[in-house]
Short mmCIF file of C-alpha atoms in Angstrom, two decimals:
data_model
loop_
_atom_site.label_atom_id
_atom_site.label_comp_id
_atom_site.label_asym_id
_atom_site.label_seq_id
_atom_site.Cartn_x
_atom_site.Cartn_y
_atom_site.Cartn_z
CA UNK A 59 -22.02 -17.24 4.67
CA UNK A 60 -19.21 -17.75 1.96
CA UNK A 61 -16.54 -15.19 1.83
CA UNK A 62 -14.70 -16.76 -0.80
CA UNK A 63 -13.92 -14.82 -4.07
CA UNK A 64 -16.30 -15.20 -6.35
CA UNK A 65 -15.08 -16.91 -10.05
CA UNK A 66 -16.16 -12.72 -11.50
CA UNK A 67 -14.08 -10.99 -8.95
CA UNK A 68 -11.35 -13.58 -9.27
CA UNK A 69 -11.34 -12.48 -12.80
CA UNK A 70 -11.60 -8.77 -12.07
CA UNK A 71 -8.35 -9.41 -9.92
CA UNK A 72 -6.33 -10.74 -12.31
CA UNK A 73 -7.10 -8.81 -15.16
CA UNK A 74 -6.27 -5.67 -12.94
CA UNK A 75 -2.74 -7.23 -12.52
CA UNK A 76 -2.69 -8.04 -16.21
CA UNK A 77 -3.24 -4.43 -17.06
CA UNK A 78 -0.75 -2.90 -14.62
CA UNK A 79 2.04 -5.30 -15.72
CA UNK A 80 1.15 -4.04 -19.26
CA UNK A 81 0.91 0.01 -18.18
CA UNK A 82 2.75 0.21 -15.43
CA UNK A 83 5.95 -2.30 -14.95
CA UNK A 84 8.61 -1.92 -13.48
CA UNK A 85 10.66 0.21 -16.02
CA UNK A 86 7.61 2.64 -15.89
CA UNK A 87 7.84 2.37 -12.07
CA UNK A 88 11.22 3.76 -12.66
CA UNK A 89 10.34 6.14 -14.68
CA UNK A 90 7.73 8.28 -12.40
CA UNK A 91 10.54 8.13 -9.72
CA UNK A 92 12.97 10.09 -12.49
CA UNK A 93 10.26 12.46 -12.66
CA UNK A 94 9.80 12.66 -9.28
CA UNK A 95 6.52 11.35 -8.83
CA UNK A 96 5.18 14.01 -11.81
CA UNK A 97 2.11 12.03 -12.71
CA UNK A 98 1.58 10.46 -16.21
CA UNK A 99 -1.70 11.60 -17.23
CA UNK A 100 -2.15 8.73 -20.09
CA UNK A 101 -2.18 5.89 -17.52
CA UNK A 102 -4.62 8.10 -15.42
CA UNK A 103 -6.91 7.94 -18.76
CA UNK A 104 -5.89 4.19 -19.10
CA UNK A 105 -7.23 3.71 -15.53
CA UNK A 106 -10.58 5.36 -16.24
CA UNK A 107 -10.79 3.55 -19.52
CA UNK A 108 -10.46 -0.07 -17.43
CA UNK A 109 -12.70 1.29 -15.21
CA UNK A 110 -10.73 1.90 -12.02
CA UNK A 111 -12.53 4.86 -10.89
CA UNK A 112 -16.08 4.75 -12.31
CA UNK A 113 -15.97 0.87 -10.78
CA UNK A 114 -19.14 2.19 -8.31
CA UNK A 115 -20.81 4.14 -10.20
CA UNK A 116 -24.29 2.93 -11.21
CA UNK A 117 -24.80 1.76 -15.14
CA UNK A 118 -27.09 4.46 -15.83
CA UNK A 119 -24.33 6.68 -14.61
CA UNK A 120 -21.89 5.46 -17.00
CA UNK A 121 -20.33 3.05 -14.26
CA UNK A 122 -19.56 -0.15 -13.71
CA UNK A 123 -22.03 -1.03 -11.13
CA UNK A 124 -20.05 -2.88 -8.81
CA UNK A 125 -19.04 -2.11 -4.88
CA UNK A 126 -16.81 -1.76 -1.98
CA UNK A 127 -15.56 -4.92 -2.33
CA UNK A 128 -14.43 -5.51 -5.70
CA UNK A 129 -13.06 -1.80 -5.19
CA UNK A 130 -10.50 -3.13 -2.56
CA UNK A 131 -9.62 -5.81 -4.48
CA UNK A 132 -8.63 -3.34 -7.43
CA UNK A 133 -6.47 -0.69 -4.76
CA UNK A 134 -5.25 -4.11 -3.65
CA UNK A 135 -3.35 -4.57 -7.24
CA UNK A 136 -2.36 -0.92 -7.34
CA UNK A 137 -1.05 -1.21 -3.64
CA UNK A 138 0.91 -4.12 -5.27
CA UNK A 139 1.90 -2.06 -8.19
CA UNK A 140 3.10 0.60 -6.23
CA UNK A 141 0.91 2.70 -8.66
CA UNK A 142 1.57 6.82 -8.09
CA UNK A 143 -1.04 9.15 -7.76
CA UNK A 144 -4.50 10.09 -5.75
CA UNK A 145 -5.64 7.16 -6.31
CA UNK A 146 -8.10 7.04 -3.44
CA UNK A 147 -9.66 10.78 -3.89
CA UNK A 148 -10.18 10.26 -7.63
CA UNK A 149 -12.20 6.84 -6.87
CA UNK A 150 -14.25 8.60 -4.46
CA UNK A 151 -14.81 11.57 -6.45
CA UNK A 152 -16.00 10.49 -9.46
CA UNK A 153 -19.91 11.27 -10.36
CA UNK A 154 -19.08 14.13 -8.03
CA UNK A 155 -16.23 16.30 -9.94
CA UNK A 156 -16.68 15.91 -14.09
CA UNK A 157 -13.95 13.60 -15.83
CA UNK A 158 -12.71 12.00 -12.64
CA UNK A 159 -15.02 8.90 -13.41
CA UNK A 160 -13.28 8.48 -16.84
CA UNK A 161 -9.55 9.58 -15.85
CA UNK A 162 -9.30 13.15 -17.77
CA UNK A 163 -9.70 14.36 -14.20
CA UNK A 164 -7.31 14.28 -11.39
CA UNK A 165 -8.60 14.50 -8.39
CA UNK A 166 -6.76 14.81 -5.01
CA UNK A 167 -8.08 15.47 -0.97
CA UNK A 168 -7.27 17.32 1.88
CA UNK A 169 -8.42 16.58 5.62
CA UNK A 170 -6.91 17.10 8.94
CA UNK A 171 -3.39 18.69 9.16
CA UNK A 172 -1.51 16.37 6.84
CA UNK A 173 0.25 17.95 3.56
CA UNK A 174 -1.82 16.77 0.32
CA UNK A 175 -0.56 14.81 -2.19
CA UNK A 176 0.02 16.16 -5.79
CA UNK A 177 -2.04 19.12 -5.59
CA UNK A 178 -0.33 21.54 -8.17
CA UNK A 179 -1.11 18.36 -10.63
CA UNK A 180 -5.07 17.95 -9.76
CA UNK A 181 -7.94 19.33 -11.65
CA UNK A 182 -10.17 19.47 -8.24
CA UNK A 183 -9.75 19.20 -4.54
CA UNK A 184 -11.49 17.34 -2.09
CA UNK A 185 -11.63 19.30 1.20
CA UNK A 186 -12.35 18.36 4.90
CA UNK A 187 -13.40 14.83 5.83
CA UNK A 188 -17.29 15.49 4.95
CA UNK A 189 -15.56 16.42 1.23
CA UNK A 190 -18.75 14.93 -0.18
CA UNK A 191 -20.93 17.00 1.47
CA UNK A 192 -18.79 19.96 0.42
CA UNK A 193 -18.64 21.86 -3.24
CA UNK A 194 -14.73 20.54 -4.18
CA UNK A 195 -12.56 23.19 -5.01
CA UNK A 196 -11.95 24.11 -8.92
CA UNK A 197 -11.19 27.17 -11.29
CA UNK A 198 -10.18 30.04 -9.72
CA UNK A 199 -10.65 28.52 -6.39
CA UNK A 200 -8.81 26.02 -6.97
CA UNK A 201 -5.54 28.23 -8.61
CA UNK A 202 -6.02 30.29 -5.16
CA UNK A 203 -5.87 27.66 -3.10
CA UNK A 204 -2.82 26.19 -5.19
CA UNK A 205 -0.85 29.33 -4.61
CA UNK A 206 -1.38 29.81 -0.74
CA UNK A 207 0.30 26.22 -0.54
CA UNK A 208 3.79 25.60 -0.26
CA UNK A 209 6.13 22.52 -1.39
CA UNK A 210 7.00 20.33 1.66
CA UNK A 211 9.76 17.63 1.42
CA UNK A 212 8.12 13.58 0.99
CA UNK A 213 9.91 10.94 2.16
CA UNK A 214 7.81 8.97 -1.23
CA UNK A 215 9.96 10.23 -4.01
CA UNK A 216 6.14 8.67 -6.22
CA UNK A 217 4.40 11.26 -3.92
CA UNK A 218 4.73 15.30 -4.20
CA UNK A 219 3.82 16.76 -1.29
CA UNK A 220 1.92 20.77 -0.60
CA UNK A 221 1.24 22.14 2.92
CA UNK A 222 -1.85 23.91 2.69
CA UNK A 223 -3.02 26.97 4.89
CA UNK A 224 -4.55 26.10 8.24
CA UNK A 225 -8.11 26.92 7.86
CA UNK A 226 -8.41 24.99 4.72
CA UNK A 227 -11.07 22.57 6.30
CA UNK A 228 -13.85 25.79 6.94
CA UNK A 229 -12.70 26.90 2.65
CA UNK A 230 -15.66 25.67 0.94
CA UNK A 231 -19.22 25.93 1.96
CA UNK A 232 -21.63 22.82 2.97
CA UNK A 233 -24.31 22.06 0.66
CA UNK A 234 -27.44 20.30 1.71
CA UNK A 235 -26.40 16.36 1.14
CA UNK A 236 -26.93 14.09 3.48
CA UNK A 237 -24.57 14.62 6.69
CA UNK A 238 -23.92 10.72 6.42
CA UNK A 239 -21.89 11.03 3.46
CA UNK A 240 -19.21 12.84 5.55
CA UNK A 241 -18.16 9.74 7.92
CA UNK A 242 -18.34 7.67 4.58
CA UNK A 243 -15.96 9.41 2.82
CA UNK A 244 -13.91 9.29 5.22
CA UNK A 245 -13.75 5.70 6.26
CA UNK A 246 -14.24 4.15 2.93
CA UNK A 247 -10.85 6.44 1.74
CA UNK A 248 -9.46 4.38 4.71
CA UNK A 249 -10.35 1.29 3.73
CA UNK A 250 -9.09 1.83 0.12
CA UNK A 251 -5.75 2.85 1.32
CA UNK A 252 -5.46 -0.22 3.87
CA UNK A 253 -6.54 -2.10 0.46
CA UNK A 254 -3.21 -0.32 -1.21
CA UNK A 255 -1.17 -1.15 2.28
CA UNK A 256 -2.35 -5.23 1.74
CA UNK A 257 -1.23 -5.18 -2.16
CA UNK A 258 2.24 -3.65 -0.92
CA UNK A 259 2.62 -6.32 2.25
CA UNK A 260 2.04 -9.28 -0.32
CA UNK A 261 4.21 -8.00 -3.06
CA UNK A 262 6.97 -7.45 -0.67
CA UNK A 263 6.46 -11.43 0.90
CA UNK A 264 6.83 -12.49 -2.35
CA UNK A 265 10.48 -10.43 -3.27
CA UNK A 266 11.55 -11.73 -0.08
CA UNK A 267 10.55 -15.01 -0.39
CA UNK A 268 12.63 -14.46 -4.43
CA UNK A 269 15.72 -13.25 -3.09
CA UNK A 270 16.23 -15.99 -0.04
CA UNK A 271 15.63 -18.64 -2.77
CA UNK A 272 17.99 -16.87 -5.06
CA UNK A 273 20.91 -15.49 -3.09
CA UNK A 274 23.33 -17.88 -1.45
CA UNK A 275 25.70 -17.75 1.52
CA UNK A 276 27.90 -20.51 2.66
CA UNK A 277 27.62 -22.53 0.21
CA UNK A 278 23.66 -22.86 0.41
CA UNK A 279 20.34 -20.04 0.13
CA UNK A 280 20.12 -17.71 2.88
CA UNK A 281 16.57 -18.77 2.79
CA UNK A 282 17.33 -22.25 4.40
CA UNK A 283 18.41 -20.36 7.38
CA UNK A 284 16.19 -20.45 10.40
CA UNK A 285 16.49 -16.53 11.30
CA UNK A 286 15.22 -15.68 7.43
CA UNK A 287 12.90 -18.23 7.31
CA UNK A 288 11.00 -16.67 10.60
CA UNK A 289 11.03 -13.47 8.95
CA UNK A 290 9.54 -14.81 5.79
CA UNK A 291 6.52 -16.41 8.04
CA UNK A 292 6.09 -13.59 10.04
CA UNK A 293 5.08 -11.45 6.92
CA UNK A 294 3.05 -14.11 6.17
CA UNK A 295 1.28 -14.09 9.51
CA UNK A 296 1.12 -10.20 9.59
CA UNK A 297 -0.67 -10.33 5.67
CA UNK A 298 -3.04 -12.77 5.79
CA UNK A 299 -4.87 -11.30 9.17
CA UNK A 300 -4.85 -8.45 7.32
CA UNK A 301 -6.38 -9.41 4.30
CA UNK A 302 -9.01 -11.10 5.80
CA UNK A 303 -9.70 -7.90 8.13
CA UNK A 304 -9.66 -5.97 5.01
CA UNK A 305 -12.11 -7.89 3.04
CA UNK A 306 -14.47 -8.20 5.55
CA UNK A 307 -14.57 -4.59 5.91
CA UNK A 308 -15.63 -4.37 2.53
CA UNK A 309 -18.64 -6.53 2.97
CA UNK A 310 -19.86 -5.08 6.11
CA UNK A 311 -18.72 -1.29 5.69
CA UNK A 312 -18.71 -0.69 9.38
CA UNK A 313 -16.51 2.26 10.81
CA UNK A 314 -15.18 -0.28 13.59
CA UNK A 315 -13.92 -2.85 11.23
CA UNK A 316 -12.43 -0.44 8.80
CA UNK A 317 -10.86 0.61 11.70
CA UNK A 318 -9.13 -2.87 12.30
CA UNK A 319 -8.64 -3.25 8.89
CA UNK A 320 -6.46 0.06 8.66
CA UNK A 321 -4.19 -1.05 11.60
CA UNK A 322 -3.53 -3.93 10.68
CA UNK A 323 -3.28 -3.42 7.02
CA UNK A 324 -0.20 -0.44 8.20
CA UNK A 325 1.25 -2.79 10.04
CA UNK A 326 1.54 -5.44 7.61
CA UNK A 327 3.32 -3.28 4.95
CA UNK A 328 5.43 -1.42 7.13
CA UNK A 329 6.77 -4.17 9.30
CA UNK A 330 6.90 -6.70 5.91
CA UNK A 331 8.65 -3.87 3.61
CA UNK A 332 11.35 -3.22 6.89
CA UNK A 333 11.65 -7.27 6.95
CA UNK A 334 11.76 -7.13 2.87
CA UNK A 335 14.95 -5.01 3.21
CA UNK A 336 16.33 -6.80 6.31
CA UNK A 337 16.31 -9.88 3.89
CA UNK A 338 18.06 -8.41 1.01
CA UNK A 339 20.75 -6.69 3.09
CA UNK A 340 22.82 -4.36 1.61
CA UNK A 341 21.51 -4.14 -1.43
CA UNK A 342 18.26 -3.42 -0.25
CA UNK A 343 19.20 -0.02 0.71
CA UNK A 344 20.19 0.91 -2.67
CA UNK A 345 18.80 3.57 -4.77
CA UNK A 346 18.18 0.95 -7.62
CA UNK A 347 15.82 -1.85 -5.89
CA UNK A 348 12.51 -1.17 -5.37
CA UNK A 349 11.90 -1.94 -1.40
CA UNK A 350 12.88 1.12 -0.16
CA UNK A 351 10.01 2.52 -2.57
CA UNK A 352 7.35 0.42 -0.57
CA UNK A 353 8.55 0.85 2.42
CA UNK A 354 8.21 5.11 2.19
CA UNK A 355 5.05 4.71 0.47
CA UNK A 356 3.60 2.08 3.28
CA UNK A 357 4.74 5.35 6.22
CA UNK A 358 3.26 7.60 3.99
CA UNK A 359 -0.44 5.82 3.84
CA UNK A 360 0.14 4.68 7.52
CA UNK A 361 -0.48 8.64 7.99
CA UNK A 362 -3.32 9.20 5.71
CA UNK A 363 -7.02 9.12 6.87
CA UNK A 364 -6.99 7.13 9.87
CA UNK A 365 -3.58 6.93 11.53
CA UNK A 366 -2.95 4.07 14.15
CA UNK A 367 -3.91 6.15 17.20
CA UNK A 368 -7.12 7.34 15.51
CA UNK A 369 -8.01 3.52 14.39
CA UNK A 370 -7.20 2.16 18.22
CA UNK A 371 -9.04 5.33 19.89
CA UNK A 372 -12.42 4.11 17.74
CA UNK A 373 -11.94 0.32 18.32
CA UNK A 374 -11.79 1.23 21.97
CA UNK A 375 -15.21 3.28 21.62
CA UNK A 376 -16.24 0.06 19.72
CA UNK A 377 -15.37 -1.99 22.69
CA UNK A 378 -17.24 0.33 24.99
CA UNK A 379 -20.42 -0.24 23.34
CA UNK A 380 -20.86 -4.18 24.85
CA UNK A 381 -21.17 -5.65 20.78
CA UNK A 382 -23.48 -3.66 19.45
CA UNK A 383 -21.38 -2.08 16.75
CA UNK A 384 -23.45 0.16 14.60
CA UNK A 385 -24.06 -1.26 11.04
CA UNK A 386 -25.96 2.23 9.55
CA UNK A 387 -25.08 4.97 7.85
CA UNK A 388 -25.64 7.33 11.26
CA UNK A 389 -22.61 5.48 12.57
CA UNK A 390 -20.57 7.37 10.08
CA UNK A 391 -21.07 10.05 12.18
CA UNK A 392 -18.56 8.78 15.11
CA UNK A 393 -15.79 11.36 15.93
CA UNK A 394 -12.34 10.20 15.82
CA UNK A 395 -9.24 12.48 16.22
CA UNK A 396 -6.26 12.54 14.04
CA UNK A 397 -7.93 11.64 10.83
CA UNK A 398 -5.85 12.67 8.49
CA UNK A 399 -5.83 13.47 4.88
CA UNK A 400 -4.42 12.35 1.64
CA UNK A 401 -4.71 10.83 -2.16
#
C-alpha cells in the first residue's frame, strides 16, 4: 500500500500555506496577540470560503467531498501558522450548526473539566464528548450558558479562556443519532489537534534550524556546534515519528492509533518549541519573537481532548487486546478518562 501524498493533496497542502501566508502572516499573527486573541471574523469567512471547514462535507451538501486525511494535512498548515481560533470544533461542526460550514459561524466545544476556548466569541457550543449526538447550544441557551461562565487566565495570549459550570456535560439533551458518533467526535477532534501540534513541531525545526545558520559565536554559527546540532536532530527525530503516526491515523481512523498519534504529536511540539527557544537563547524569551507563542499554544493543545495520560491509559487497553485493535465504528465507544475539551 502507498502512503505517499498524492500529486492532489500535495497541491491542497501548498495552496493552504499559500493562503495563510497571504491572510494570516506574521504581522497579522501579531496583530491577534494585540487583541488578545479577539478573533478576526473576516479570516474565519476567508477560511470557509477556501474551504477549511466544509472540506468533509459531501458535494450535495455544499462540501468539498474530501476526508480525514486531507483534513490533517490542512490543521497541519494552521498548526504551522499558529492560526487562532476553534479551529477544531468549527471543522467538526459544520452540516451540524448553520454557517459553520461556510465561516459566518463560530463554533467552539466543551468536554471534560477543561475551560473552553473563546466562548463569549462563538455563535454555538459543542457540549460533552458525544457533542454530535447532542442539540449544540445557541440563542438563549447559548447567552445563559455564556453568563454562568467566568474568564480564567490562558497561558496562550491567541486563546481566551471561560470556565464553565460543572454540570455543563448533562446541559443539553441527547437526540436519537447514532451513539457511534460520540467516540468519533471525540477522537477525530484529537487527531485534528495532534495535526495542529505536527504543523507547530515542523515550523519550529525550521526557525531553529534559521537562527543556528544565522547567528554566530566565536567567530563561526552556533549551528556548527555539536550540542546545537543534537538539538536540531532531535526535533527532527521527535517530528517525523510523529508525522507518520499522524497520517496513518488519518487513513485508518482507529481510536488506538489516534491515540499514538496524539502523544506523540504533544511531544513533538512541546519538546521542539522548548528546544526552539533553548537555541535562540535570550532572545527567545522575548515578548517580540514568536517561539514563546508556540510553545504556550503546543501546552495548551497537549491538554485538549486526549491528554497524555488518557492517550497511554487507551494504548495500554490496546495492548491488552493481543492485536486485534478494533477498526469499526463500535470501537468509538471505548472509555478513556481525562478527555478533555477544547477548540
Amino acid at each position: 500500500m502507498d502512503f505517499q501524498l498524492s500529486d492532489d493533496q500535495r497541491a491542497l497542502r501548498s495552496g493552504m500555506r499559500d493562503l495563510l501566508g497571504a491572510v494570516f502572516d506574521r504581522d497579522r499573527l501579531r496583530a491577534a496577540v494585540e487583541r488578545e486573541g479577539a478573533l478576526d471574523r473576516s479570516l474565519w469567512r476567508e477560511l470557509g470560503a477556501a474551504g477549511f471547514f466544509a472540506l468533509r462535507l459531501p458535494e450535495e451538501a455544499g462540501g468539498v467531498g474530501l476526508g480525514l486525511p486531507e483534513a490533517v494535512l490542512l490543521f497541519e498548515e494552521a498548526g504551522r501558522a499558529l492560526l487562532p481560533g476553534p479551529l477544531v470544533a468549527t471543522h467538526l461542526a459544520a452540516g451540524l450548526v448553520k454557517g459553520a460550514a461556510e465561516g459566518e459561524a463560530v463554533v467552539t466545544a466543551v468536554a471534560g473539566e477543561l475551560p473552553v476556548a473563546h466562548l463569549a466569541e462563538a455563535d454555538a457550543v459543542l457540549v460533552g464528548t458525544d457533542a454530535l449526538a447532542r442539540e449544540p447550544l445557541v440563542g438563549e441557551a447559548l447567552r445563559a450558558f455564556v453568563a454562568a461562565a467566568r474568564p480564567v487566565r490562558s497561558m496562550d495570549p491567541l486563546t481566551p479562556l471561560h470556565r464553565t459550570r460543572a454540570d455543563a456535560e448533562r446541559a443539553p439533551a441527547a437526540t436519537e443519532r447514532t451513539p457511534a458518533h460520540a467516540g468519533r467526535f471525540r477522537f477525530e477532534a484529537a487527531l485534528l489537534t495532534a495535526a495542529e501540534q505536527l504543523g507547530s513541531a515542523a515550523w519550529t525545526i525550521e526557525a531553529a534550524v534559521q537562527h543556528a545558520g544565522d547567528r554566530e559565536q566565536f567567530g563561526s554559527p552556533i549551528g556548527s556546534f555539536q550540542a546545537v546540532k543534537h538539538l536540531c536532530a532531535d526535533m527532527l527525530a521527535r517530528t517525523e515519528p510523529a508525522r507518520a503516526a499522524v497520517y496513518a491515523a488519518a487513513v485508518t481512523g482507529d481510536p488506538v492509533e489516534i491515540a499514538a498519534a496524539k502523544l506523540l504529536a504533544d511531544e513533538a511540539a512541546v519538546r521542539n518549541a522548548r528546544d526552539c527557544l533553548q537555541i535562540h537563547g535570550g532572545m527567545g524569551f522575548t515578548w517580540e519573537a514568536d517561539v514563546h507563542l508556540h510553545l504556550k499554544r503546543a501546552w495548551l493543545r497537549a491538554a485538549s481532548w486526549l491528554t497524555g495520560a488518557g492517550a497511554e491509559e487507551l494504548l495500554a487497553a490496546g495492548l491488552g487486546t493481543a492485536g486485534r485493535l478494533p477498526r469499526s465504528s463500535a470501537a468509538y465507544g471505548r472509555p478513556v478518562r481525562e478527555a478533555g475539551g477544547g477548540g
